[in-house]
XYZ file of C-alpha atoms in Angstrom:
555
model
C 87.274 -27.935 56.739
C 89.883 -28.536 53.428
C 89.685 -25.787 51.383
C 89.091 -27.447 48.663
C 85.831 -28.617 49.934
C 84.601 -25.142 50.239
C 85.631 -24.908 46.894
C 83.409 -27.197 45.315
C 80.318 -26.857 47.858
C 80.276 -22.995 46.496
C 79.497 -23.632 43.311
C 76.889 -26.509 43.699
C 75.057 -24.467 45.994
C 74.632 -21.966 43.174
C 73.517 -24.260 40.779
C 70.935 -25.736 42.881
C 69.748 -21.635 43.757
C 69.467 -21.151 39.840
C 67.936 -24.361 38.962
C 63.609 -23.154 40.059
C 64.371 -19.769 38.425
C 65.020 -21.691 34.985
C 62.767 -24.103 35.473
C 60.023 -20.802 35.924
C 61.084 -19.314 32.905
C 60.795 -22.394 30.245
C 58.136 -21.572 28.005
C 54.960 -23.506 27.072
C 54.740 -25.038 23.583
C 52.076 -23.248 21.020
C 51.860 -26.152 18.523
C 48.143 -26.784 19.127
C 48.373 -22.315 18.382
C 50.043 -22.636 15.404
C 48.137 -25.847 13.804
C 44.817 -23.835 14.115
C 46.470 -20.524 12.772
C 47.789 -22.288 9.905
C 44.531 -24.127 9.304
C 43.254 -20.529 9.091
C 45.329 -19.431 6.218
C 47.937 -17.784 7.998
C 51.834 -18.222 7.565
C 53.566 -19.799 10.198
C 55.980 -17.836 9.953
C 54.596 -14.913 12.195
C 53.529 -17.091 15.064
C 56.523 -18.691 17.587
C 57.185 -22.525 18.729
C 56.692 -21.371 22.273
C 55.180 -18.463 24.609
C 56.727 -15.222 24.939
C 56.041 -12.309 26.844
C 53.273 -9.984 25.937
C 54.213 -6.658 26.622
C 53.717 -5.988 22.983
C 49.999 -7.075 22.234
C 47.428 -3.981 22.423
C 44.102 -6.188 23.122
C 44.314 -9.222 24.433
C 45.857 -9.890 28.024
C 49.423 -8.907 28.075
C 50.932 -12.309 29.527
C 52.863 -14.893 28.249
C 51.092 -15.656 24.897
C 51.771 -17.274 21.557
C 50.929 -13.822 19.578
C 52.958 -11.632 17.658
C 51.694 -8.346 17.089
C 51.592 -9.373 13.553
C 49.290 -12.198 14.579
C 46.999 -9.859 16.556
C 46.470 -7.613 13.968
C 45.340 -10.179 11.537
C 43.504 -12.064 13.926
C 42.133 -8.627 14.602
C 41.087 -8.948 11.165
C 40.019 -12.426 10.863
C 37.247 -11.532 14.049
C 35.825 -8.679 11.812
C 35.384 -10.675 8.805
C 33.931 -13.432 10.595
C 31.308 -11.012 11.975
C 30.229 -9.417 8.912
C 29.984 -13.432 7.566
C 28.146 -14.163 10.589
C 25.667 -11.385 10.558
C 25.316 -12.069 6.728
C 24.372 -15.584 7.279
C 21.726 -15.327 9.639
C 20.201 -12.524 8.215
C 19.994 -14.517 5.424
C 16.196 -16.102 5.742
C 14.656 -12.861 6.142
C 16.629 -11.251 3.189
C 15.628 -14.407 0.792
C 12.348 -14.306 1.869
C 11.805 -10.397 0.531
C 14.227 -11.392 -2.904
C 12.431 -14.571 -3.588
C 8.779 -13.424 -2.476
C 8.995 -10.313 -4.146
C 10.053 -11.965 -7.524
C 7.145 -14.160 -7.136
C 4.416 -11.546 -6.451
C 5.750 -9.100 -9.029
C 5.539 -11.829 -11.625
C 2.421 -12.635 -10.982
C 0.958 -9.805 -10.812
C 2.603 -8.818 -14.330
C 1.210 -12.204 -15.605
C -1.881 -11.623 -14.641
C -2.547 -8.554 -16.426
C -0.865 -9.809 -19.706
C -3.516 -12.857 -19.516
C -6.266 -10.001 -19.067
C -5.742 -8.471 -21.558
C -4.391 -11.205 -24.400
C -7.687 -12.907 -23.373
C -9.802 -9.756 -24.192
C -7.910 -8.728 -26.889
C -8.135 -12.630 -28.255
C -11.748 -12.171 -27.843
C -12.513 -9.558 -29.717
C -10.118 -10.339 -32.589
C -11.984 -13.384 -33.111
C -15.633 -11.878 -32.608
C -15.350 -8.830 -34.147
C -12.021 -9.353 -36.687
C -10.654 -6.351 -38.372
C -13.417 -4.196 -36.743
C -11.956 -3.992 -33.405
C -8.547 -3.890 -34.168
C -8.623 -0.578 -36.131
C -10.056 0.772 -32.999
C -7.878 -1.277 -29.921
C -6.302 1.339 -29.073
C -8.587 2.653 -26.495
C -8.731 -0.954 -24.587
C -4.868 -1.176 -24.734
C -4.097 2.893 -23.667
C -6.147 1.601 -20.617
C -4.207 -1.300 -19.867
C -1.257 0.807 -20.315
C -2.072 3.155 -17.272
C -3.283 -0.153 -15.462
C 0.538 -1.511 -15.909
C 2.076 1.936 -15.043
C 0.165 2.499 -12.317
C 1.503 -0.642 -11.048
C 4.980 0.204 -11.735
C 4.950 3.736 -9.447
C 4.064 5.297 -12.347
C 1.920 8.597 -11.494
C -1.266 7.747 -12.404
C -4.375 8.749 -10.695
C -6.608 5.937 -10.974
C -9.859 7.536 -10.641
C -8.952 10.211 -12.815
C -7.770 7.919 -15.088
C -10.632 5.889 -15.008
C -13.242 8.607 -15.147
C -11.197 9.748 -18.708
C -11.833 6.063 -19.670
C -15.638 6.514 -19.120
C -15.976 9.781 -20.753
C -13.914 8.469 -23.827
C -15.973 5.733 -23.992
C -19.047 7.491 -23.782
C -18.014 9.988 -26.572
C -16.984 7.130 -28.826
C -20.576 4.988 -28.175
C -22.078 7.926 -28.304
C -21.673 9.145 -32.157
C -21.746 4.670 -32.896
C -25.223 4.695 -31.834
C -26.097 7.762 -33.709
C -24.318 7.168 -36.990
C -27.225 10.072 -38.490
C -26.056 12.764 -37.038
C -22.160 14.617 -36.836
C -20.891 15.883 -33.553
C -18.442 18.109 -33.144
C -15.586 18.132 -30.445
C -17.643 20.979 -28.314
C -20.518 18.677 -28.361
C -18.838 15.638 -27.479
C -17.662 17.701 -24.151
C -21.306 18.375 -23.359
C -22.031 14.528 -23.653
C -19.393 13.785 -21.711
C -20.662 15.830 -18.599
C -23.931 13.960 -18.553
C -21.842 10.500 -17.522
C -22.610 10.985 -13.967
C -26.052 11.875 -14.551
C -27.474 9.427 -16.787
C -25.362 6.803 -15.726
C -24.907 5.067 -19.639
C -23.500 2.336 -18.945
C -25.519 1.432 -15.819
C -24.476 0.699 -12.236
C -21.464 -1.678 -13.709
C -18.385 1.307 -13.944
C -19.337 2.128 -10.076
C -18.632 -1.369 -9.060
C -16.132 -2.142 -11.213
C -14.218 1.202 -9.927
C -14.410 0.041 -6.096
C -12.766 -2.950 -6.962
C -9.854 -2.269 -9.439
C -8.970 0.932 -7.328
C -8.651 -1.001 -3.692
C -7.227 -4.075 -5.387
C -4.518 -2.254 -7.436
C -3.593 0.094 -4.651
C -3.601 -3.074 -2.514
C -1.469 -4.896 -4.975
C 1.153 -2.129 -5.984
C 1.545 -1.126 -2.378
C 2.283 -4.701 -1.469
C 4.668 -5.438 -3.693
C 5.967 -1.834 -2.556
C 6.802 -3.277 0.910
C 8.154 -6.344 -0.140
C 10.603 -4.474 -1.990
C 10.953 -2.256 0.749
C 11.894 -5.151 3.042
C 14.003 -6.080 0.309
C 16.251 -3.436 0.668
C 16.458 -3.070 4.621
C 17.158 -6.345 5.013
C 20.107 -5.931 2.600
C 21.226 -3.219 3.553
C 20.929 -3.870 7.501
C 22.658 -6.972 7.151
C 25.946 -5.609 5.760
C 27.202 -4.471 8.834
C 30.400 -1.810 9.297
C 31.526 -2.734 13.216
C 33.237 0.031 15.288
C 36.528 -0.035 16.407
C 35.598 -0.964 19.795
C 33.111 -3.451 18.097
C 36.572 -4.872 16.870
C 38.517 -4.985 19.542
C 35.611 -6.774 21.480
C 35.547 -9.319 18.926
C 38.975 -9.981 18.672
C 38.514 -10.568 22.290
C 36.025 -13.002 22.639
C 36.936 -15.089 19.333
C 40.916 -15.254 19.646
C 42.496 -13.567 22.431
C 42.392 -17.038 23.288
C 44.651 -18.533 21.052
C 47.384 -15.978 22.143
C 46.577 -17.973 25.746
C 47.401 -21.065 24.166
C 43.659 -22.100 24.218
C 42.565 -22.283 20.753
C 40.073 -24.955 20.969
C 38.187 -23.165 24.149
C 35.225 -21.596 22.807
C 33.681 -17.919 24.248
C 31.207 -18.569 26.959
C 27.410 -17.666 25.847
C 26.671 -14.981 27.684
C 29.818 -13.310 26.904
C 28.932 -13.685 23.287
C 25.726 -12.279 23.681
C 27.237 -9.049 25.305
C 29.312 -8.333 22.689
C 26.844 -9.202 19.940
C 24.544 -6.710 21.472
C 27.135 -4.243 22.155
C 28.222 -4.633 18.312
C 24.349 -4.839 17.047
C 22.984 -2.052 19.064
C 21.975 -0.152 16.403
C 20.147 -3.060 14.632
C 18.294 -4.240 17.125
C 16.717 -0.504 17.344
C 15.693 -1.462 14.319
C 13.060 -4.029 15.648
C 10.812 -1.918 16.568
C 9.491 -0.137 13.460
C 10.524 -3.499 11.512
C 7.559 -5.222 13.315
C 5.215 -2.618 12.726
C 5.811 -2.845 8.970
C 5.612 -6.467 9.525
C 2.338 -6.124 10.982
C 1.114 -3.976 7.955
C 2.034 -5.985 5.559
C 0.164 -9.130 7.173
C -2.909 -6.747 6.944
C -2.699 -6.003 3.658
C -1.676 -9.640 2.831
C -5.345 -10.014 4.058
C -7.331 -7.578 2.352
C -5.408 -9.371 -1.473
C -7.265 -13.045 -0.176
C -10.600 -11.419 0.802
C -12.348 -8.148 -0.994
C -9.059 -6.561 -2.448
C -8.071 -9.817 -4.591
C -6.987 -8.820 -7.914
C -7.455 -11.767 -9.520
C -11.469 -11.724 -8.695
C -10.935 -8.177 -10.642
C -8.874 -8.676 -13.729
C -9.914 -12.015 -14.229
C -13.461 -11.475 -15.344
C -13.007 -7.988 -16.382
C -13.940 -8.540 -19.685
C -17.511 -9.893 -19.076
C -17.666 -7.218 -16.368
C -17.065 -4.861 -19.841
C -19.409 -6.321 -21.874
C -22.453 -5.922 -19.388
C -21.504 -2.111 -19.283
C -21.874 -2.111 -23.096
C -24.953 -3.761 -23.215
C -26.320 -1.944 -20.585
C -25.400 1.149 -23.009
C -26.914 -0.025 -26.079
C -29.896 -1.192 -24.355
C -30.527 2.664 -22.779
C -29.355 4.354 -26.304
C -32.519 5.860 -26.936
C -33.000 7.160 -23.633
C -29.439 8.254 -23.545
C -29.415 10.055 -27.085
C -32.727 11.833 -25.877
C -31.971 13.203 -23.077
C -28.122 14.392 -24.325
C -30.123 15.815 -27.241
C -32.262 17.860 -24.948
C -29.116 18.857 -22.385
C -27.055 19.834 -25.621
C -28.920 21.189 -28.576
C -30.080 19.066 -31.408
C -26.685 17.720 -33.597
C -26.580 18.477 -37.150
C -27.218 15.340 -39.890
C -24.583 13.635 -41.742
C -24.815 14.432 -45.143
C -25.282 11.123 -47.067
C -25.713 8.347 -43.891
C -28.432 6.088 -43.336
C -30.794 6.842 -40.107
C -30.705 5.197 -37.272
C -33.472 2.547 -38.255
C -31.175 0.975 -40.163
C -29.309 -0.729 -37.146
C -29.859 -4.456 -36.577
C -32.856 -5.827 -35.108
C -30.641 -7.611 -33.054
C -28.335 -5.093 -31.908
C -29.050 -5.209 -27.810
C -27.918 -9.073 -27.970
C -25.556 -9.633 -25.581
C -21.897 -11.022 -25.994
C -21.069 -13.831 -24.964
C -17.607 -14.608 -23.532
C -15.341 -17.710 -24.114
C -15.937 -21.008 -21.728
C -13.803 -20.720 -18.627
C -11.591 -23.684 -19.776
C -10.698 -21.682 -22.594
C -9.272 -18.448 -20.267
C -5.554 -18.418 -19.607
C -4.206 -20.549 -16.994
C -3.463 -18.968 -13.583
C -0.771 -16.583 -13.536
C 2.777 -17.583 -12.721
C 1.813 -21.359 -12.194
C -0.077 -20.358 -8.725
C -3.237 -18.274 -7.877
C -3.311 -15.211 -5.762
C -4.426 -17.088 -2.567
C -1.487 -19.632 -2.369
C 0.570 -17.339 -2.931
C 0.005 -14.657 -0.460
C -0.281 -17.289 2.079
C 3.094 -18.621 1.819
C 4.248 -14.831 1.814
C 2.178 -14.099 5.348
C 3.804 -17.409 7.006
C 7.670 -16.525 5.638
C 6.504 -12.422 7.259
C 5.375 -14.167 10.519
C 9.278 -16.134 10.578
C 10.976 -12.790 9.947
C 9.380 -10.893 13.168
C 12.270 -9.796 15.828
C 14.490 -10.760 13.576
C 16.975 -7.777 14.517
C 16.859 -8.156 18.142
C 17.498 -11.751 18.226
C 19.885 -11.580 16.176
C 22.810 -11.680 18.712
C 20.629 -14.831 20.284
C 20.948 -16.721 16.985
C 24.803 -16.037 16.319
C 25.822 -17.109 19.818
C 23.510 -20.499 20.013
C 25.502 -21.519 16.970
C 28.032 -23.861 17.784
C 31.119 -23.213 15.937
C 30.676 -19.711 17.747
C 30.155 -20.141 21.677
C 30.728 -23.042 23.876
C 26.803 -23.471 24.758
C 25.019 -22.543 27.594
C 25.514 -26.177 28.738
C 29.530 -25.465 29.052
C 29.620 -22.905 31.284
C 32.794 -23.581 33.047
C 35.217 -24.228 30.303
C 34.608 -21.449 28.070
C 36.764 -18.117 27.277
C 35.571 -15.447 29.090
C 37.735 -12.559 27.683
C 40.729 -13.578 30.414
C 40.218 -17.137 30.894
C 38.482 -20.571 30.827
C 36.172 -19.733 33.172
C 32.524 -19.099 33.882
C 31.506 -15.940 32.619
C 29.856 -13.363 35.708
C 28.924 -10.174 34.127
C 24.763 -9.791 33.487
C 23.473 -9.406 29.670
C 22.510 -5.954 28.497
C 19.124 -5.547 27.322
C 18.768 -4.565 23.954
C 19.290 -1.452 21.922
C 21.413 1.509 21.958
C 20.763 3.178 25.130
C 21.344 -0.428 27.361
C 24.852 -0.643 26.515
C 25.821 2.407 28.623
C 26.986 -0.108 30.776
C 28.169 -2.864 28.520
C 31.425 -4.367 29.964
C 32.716 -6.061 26.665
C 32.391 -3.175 24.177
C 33.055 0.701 24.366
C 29.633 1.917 22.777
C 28.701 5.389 22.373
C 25.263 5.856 23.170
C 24.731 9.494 22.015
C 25.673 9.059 18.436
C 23.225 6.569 16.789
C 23.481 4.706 13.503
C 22.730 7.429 10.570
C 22.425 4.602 8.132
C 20.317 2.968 10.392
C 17.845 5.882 11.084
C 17.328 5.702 7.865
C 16.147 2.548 7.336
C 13.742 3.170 10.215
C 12.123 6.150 8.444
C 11.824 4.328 5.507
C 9.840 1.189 7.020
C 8.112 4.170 8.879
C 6.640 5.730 5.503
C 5.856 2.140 4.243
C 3.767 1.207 6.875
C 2.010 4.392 7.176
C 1.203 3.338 3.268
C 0.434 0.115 3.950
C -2.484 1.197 6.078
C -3.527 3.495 3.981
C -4.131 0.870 1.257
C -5.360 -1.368 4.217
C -7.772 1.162 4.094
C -8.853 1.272 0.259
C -7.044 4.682 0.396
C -4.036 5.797 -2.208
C -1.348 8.176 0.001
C -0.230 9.244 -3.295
C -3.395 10.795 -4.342
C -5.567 11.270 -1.787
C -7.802 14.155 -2.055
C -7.555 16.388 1.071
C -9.666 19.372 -0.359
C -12.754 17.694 0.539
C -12.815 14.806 2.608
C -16.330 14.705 3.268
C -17.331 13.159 -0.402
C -14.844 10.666 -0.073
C -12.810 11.321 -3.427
C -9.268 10.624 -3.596
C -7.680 7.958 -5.774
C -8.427 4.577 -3.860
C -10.599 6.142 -0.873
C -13.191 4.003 0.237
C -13.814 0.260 1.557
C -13.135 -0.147 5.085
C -15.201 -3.407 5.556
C -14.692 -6.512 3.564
C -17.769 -5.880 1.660
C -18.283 -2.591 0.212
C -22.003 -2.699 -0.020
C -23.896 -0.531 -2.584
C -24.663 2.377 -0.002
C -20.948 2.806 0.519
C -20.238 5.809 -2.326
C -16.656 5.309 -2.615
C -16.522 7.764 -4.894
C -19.387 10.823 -5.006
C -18.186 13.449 -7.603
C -20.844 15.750 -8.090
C -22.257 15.610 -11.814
C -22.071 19.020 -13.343
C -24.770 21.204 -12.211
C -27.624 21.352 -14.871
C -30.752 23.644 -14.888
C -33.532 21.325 -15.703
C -35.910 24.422 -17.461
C -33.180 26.016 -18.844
C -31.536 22.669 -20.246
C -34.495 20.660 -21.033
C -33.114 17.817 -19.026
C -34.922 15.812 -16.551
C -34.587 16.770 -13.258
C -35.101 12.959 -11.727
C -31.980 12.266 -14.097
C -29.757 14.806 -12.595
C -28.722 12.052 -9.672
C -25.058 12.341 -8.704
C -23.273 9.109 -9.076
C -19.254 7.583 -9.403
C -18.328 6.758 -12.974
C -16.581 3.612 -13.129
C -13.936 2.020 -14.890
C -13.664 -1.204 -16.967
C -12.216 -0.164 -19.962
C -12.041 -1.168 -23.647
C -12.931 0.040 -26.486
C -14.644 -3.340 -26.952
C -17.286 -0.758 -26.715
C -16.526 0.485 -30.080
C -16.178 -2.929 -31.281
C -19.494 -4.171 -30.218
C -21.598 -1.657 -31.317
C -19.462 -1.272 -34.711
C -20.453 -4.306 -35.080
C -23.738 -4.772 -35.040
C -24.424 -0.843 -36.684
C -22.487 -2.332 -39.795
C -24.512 -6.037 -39.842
């Protein structure tokens, strides 16, 4: 063979051994990469025209990919924003329904005692003029205490409302004996006999059961929906782990560095990592329900015996009776206080009292109901607490299926009804690793996300203990009872701010409240012994009292 044959077969024959190694190495094109990176935000600038080897990247598969480690970190980034977003926005019913329902309730329930008492106050101003305004004070003072008690304020209600009584009593007291001058000692004694002679007949003991239950009711409602409030916030603002991150940068773009970036995670490999991420949350679920729960039951009690509007609407009717009821017993009253505590000393220069009006035991008579206020806040109590149980019922599991409702959305997963062309963390592929259960202590095994099961959420654990003490309160006031100021010394009578009403009724044999009147020696005192019948002194409160029977003393 010429030589110069061999000389040209040498070198073809090494061409044709390089030409499938070239043809190996040519890259792919990441165009379809870098139009969805760019339509992120991103500069261009980091990301190549074609693959390149991926010794470099720290978290997604280190193959031929269209990632920079610049790129990785930000997309690193991008997948923790998008979380927080994601977790943000479909927390987002539960947290509007605490804001809005919350706003709604308190500002009703503020309404409604401002039309209480502006339609008392309006009243008396026009029955009684001048007279009752130079003596308001004791009508408003009680409002007052109403409002703060509302507001968290420390009030004991029963105490409170038993001061109210025994004010009142001193005040009608020296009205209906304008003859005679009392001094503050003796004013004390008459005070005592409240219980006892009941004054102001059986109307403070009913009226008593039903403002404590329905305010404790009320303010301890609107206690959990604020409580709710401020879980749901602050639950919802999520800080992920670093292995949260890494799983998430994972799932959502580990495969755009494969050149996939229109392949969308497979659905059960978004759940794992959701639940891997939202352990902690959905641990949450547990003592979220029960509060739930709680607040449905109280929800009930404010449309059936604990409604406040029933109380504070008619409350000043419910007043009047109690001072007519007063008037009407004056004599008996004056006698047997007389009897209990020595006889007063005159008033130098007053008129006896004969000289009251013949018609002083008429009774008042209230406005028309079309003149009352309109309904507080544009609604009534029932239509509103109804809408409030039905948005409570919607926000239910909402922790635990939370990862359920981020990975059914479909700019996040690829469906359950794409199960073959979907990223699974490596690939488009199906996706073979079983979903965790939920909660902390089921990830142990998780396969997408490095979760340490002994160290639980603190900031978590906290919210848990503080649904825990609301619903604990909650049943108290499903109860009729007041955690703040229950009396524990002696359970057996029943006292305690708020104890009492367990059925929807509280019939008349119920004593919700049974403080023992002062003990009285009938020979030594002079005081009937058939009056000396312990019985709960009862709220209402205005010094319309005052105003009524100033009124017809000075006809």
């Amino acid at each position: 063979m010429p030589s110069w044959i061999g000389a040209v077969i040498l070198p073809l024959s090494g061409l044709l051994l390089s030409l499938p190694a070239r043809a190996e190495v040519k890259a792919r094109s990441c165009g379809e990469v870098r139009q969805a990176y760019g339509a992120k935000g991103f500069s261009l600038a980091d990301i190549p025209y074609q693959e390149i080897a991926g010794e470099h990247l720290r978290i997604c598969p280190q193959e031929y990919t269209c990632c920079t480690t610049e790129m990785e970190d930000k997309l690193s980034q991008q997948s923790k924003l998008e979380f927080e977003n994601l977790v943000e926005e479909t927390s987002q019913f539960v947290r509007t329904t605490f804001v809005s329902r919350h706003k709604k309730f308190d500002e009703f329930f503020r309404e409604l005692l401002e039309n209480a008492e502006k339609s008392l106050n309006d009243m008396f101003v026009r029955t009684y003029g001048m007279l009752y305004m130079q003596n308001s004070e004791v009508f408003q003072d009680l409002f007052t205490e109403l409002k703060r008690y509302y507001t968290g304020g420390n009030v004991n209600l029963e105490e409170m409302l038993n001061d109210f009584w025994a004010r009142l009593l001193e005040r009608m007291f020296q009205l209906i004996n304008p003859q005679y001058h009392f001094s503050e000692d003796y004013l004390e004694c008459v005070s005592k006999y409240t219980d006892q002679l009941k004054p102001f007949g059986d109307v403070p003991r009913k009226l008593k059961i039903q403002i404590t239950r329905a305010f404790i009711a009320a303010r301890t409602f609107v206690q959990g929906l604020t409580v709710g409030r401020e879980v749901a916030n602050r639950v919802s603002k999520v800080s992920p782990t670093p292995g949260c991150i890494r799983a998430l940068m994972k799932m959502l773009y580990c495969a755009y560095c494969r050149g996939l970036p229109t392949v969308r995670p497979c659905n059960n490999y978004c759940l794992n990592v959701m639940k891997g991420c939202l352990a902690n949350q959905a641990d949450l679920d547990t003592e979220w329900n029960l509060f739930i729960d709680a607040m449905l039951l109280v929800a009930e009690r404010l449309e059936g015996p604990f409604n406040i509007e029933s109380v504070m609407d008619p409350i000043d009717v419910k007043i009047s009776e109690a001072i007519m009821n007063m008037q009407e017993n004056s004599m008996q009253v004056s006698a047997k206080v007389f009897q209990g505590c020595g006889q007063p000393k005159p008033a130098p220069a007053l008129r006896s009292a004969r000289s009251a009006p013949e018609n002083f035991n008429t009774r008042f008579r209230p406005y028309n109901p079309e003149e009352r206020p309109t309904t507080a806040a544009g609604t009534s109590l029932d239509r509103l607490v109804t809408d409030i149980k039905e948005k409570l019922k919607l926000s239910k599991k909402v922790w635990s299926t939370l990862p359920y409702t981020i990975c059914k959305d479909e700019s996040v997963t690829a469906g359950t009804s794409n199960e073959e062309e979907c990223w699974n963390g490596h690939s488009k592929a199906r996706y073979l690793p079983e979903i965790m259960n939920d909660g902390l202590t089921n990830q142990i095994n998780n396969p997408e996300v490095d979760v340490d099961i002994t160290r639980p959420d603190t900031f978590i654990r906290q919210q848990i203990m503080a649904l825990r003490v609301m619903t604990n309160k909650l049943k108290n006031a499903y109860n009729g009872n007041d955690v703040n100021f229950q009396d524990t010394s002696d359970e057996s009578s029943g006292s305690g701010s708020g104890s009492g009403c367990m059925d929807d009724v509280c019939p008349t044999e119920f004593e919700f409240v049974t403080t023992e009147a002062p003990a009285v020696d009938p020979d030594r005192r002079g005081v009937d012994s058939s009056a000396a019948q312990p019985g709960p002194s009862l709220l209402s409160g205005s010094l319309v009292c005052v105003a009524l029977a100033l009124q017809r003393l000075c006809r």
